Short mmCIF file of C-alpha atoms in Angstrom, two decimals:
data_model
loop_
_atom_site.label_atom_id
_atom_site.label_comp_id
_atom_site.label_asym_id
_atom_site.label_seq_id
_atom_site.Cartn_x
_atom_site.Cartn_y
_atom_site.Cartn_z
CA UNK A 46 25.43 -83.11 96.99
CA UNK A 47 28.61 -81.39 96.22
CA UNK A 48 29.91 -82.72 92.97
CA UNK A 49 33.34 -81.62 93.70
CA UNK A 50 36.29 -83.28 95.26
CA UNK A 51 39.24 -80.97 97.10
CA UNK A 52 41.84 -81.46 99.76
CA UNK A 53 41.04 -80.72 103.12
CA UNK A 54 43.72 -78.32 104.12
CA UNK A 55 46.70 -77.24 102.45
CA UNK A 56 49.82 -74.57 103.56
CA UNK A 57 51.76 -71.84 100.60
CA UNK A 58 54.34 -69.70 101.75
CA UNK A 59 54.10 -66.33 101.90
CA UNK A 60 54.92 -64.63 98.16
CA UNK A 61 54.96 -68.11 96.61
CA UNK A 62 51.98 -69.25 93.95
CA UNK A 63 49.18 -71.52 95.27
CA UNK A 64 47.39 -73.79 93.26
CA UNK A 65 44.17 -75.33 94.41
CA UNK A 66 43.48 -78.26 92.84
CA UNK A 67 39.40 -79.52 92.18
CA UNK A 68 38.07 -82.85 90.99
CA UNK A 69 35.06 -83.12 88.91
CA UNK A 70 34.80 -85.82 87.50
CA UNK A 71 31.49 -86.25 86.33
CA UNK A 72 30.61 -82.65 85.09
CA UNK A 73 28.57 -81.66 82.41
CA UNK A 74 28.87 -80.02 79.31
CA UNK A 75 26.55 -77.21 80.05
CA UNK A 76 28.44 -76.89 84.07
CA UNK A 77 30.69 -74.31 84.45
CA UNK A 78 33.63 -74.25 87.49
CA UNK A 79 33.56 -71.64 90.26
CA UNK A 80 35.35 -70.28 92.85
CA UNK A 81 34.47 -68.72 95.63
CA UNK A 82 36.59 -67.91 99.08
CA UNK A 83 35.39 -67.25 102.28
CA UNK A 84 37.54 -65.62 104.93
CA UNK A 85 36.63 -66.47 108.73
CA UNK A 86 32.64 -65.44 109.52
CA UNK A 87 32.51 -63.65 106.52
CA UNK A 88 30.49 -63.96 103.39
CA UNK A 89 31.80 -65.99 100.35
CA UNK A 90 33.94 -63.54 97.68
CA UNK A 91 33.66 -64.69 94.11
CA UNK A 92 37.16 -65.28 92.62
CA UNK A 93 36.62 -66.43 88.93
CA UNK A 94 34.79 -69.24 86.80
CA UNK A 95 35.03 -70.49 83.29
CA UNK A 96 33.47 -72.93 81.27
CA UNK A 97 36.39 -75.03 78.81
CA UNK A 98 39.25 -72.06 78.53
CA UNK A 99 41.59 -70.87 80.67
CA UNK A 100 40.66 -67.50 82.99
CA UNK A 101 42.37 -64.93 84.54
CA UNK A 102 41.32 -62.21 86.42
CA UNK A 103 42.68 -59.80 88.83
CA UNK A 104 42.49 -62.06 91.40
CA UNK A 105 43.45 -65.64 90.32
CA UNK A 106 44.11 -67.68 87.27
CA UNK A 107 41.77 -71.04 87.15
CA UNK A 108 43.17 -73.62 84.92
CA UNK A 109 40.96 -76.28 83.53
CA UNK A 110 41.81 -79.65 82.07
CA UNK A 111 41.06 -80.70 78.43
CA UNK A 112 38.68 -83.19 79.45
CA UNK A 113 37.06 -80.77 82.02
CA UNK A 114 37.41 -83.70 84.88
CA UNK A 115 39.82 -81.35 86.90
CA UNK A 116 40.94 -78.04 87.40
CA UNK A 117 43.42 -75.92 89.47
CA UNK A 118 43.11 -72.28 90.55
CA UNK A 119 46.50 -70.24 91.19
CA UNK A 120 47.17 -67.40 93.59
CA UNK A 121 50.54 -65.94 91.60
CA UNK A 122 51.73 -64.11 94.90
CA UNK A 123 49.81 -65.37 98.08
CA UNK A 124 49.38 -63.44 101.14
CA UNK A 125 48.47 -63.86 104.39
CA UNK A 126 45.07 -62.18 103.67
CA UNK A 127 44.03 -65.12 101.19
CA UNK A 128 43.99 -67.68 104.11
CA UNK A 129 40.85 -68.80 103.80
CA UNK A 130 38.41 -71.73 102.93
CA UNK A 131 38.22 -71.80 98.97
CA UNK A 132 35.32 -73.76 97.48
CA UNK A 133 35.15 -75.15 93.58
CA UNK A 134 31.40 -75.37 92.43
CA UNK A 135 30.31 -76.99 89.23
CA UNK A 136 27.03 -75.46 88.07
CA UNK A 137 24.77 -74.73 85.17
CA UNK A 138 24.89 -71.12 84.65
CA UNK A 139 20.71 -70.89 84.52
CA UNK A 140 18.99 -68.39 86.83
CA UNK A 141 17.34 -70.30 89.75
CA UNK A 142 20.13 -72.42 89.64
CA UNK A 143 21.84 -72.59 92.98
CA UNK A 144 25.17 -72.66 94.35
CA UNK A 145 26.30 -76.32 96.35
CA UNK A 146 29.28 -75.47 98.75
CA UNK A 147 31.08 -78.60 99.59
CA UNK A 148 33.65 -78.70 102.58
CA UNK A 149 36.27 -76.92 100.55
CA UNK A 150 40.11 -76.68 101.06
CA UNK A 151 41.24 -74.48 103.83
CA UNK A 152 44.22 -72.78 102.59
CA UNK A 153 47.13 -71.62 105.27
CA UNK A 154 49.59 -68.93 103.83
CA UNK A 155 52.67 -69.07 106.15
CA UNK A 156 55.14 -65.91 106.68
CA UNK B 760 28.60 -50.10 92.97
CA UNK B 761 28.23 -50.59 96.46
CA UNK B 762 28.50 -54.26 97.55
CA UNK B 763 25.75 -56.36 99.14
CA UNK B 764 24.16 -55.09 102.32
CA UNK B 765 22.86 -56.88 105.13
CA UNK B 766 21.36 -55.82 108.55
CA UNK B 767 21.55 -56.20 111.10
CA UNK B 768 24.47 -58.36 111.42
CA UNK B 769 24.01 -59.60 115.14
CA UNK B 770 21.08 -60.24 116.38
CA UNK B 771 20.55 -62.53 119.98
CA UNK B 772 16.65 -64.21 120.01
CA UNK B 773 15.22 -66.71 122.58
CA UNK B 774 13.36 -70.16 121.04
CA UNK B 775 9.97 -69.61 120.26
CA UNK B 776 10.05 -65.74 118.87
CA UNK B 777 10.69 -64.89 115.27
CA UNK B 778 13.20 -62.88 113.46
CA UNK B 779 13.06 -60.59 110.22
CA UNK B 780 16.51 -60.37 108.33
CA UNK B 781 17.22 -57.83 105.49
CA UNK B 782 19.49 -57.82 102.38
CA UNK B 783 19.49 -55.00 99.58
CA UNK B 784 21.25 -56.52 96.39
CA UNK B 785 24.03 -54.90 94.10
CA UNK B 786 22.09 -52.16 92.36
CA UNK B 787 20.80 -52.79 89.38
CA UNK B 788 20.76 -57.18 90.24
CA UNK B 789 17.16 -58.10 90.51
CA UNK B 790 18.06 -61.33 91.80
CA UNK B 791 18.85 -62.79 95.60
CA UNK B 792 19.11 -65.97 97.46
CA UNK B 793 19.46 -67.03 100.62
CA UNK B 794 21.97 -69.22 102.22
CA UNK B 795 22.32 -70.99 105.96
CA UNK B 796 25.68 -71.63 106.81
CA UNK B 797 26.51 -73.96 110.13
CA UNK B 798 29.22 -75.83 111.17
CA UNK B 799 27.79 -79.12 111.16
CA UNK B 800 26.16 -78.27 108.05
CA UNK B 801 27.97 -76.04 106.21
CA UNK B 802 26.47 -73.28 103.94
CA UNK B 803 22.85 -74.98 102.43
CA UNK B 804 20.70 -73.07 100.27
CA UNK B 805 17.08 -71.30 101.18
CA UNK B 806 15.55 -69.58 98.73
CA UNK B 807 15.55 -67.48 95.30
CA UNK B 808 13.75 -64.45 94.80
CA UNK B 809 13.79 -62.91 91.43
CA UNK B 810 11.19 -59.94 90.38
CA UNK B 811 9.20 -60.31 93.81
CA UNK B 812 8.62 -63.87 92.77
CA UNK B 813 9.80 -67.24 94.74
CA UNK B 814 11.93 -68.98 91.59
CA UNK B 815 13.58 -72.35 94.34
CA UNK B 816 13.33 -73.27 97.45
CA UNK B 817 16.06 -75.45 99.05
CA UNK B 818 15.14 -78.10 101.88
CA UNK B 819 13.79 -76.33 104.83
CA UNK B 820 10.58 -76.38 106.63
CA UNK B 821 8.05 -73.90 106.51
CA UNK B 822 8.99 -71.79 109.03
CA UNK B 823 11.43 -70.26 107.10
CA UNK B 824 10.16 -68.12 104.72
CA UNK B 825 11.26 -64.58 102.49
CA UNK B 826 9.86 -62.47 100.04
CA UNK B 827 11.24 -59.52 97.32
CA UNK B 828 10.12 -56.14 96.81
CA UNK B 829 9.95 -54.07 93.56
CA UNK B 830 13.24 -52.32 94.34
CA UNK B 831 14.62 -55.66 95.29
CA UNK B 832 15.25 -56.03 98.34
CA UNK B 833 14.70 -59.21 100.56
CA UNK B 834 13.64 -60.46 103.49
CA UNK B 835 13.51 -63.46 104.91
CA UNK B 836 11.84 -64.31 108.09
CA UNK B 837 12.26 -67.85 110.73
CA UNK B 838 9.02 -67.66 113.05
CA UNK B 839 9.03 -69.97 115.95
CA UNK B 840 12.94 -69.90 115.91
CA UNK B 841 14.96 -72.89 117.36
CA UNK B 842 18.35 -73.73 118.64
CA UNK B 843 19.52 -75.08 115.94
CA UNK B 844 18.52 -71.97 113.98
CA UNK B 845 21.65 -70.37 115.38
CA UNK B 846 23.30 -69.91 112.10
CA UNK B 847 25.34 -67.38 109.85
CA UNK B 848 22.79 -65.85 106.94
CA UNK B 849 24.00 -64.66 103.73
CA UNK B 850 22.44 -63.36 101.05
CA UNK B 851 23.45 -63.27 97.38
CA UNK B 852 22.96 -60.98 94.64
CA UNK B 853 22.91 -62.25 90.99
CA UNK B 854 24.36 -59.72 88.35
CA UNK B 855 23.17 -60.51 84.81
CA UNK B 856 25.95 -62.61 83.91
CA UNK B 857 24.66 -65.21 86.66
CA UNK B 858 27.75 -64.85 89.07
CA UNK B 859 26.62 -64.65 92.46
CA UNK B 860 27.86 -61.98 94.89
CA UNK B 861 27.63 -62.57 98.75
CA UNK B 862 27.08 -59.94 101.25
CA UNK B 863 28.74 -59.65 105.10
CA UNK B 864 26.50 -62.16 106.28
CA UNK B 865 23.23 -61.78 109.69
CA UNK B 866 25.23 -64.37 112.36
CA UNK B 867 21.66 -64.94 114.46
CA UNK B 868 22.17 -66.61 117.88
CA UNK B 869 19.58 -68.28 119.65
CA UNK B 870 19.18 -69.15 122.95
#
């Protein structure tokens, strides 16, 4: 089972930031927070994952919480390309350790 | 690099036959998995492959199956194939920093 909780659905405007909030509450030390996106009948795109610190990337900045129970990723400038279903995974970085995909939020950027 | 291939990426069977599906990781990632995504139940994983060798299996029955080559590349392989079957396949490559990267995806119909 997922141990993530995110909203169903949310909208941005066009140009404005988006921030994705992600509950997870009973993560481990050891678990690190992803992000992944996945545009309509495509495969999932990696966005960016951290462990205690702050990250940015290219792509997004993912905020997380002192007491790692929660954590928000930001779009700075969304699009209309990054509509899309965005999933947060907690997860042991250890090969053979798989990735749980949980329902996601489905994110609508409006012009 | 070039990204993760998959082929083919449509592909119509009838129940009862079997299918062979093909992913060539990120060069230079020696590890894939397998993933099952439906809409009733979302994107599950199948299986790890890491040096030619089977490292986890998620919860399917035995008529799902893949292996690795020593360049590799996967396949995986449903024999007897069912309705339900009817599903999007992705594959994952693992770069050495354990962040998974998806390819376009095999979206098998069956009728």
């Amino acid at each position: 089972d997922a141990k993530t909780t995110q909203p169903p659905s949310m909208d941005c405007a066009e140009g404005r930031a988006a921030n994705l909030p992600c509950n997870h509450s009973t993560i481990s030390g050891n678990e690190y927070v992803y992000w992944y996106r996945q545009i309509h009948s495509q495969g999932p795109q990696y966005i960016i994952h951290g462990l205690k610190n702050n990250e940015t990337n290219e792509m997004a900045s993912l905020i997380i919480t002192e007491d790692r129970k929660s954590s928000t990723l930001i779009l700075p400038h969304a699009t209309l390309r990054d509509t899309a279903v965005y999933y947060c995974i907690v997860r042991v970085a250890q090969y053979g350790n798989k990735l749980v995909f949980g329902a996601g939020t489905i994110l609508r950027v409006k012009s | 690099k070039a990204g993760v291939t998959q082929t083919p990426r449509y592909l119509i069977k009838t129940r009862g036959q079997q299918v062979t599906l093909s992913c060539s990781p990120i060069s230079g990632h020696r590890s894939v998995s397998w993933y099952q995504q439906t809409p009733g139940q979302g994107l599950q994983f199948l299986f790890e492959y890491f040096s030619e060798t089977q490292r986890n299996k998620g919860n399917f029955p035995g008529r799902f199956s893949g292996r690795q080559f020593s360049n590799s590349r996967s396949e995986m392989n449903v024999s007897t194939l069912e309705l339900g079957d009817s599903a999007l396949y992705l594959c994952a490559s693992r770069s050495d920093t354990d962040t998974q990267y998806f390819g376009p995806g095999t979206r098998l119909t069956v009728l």
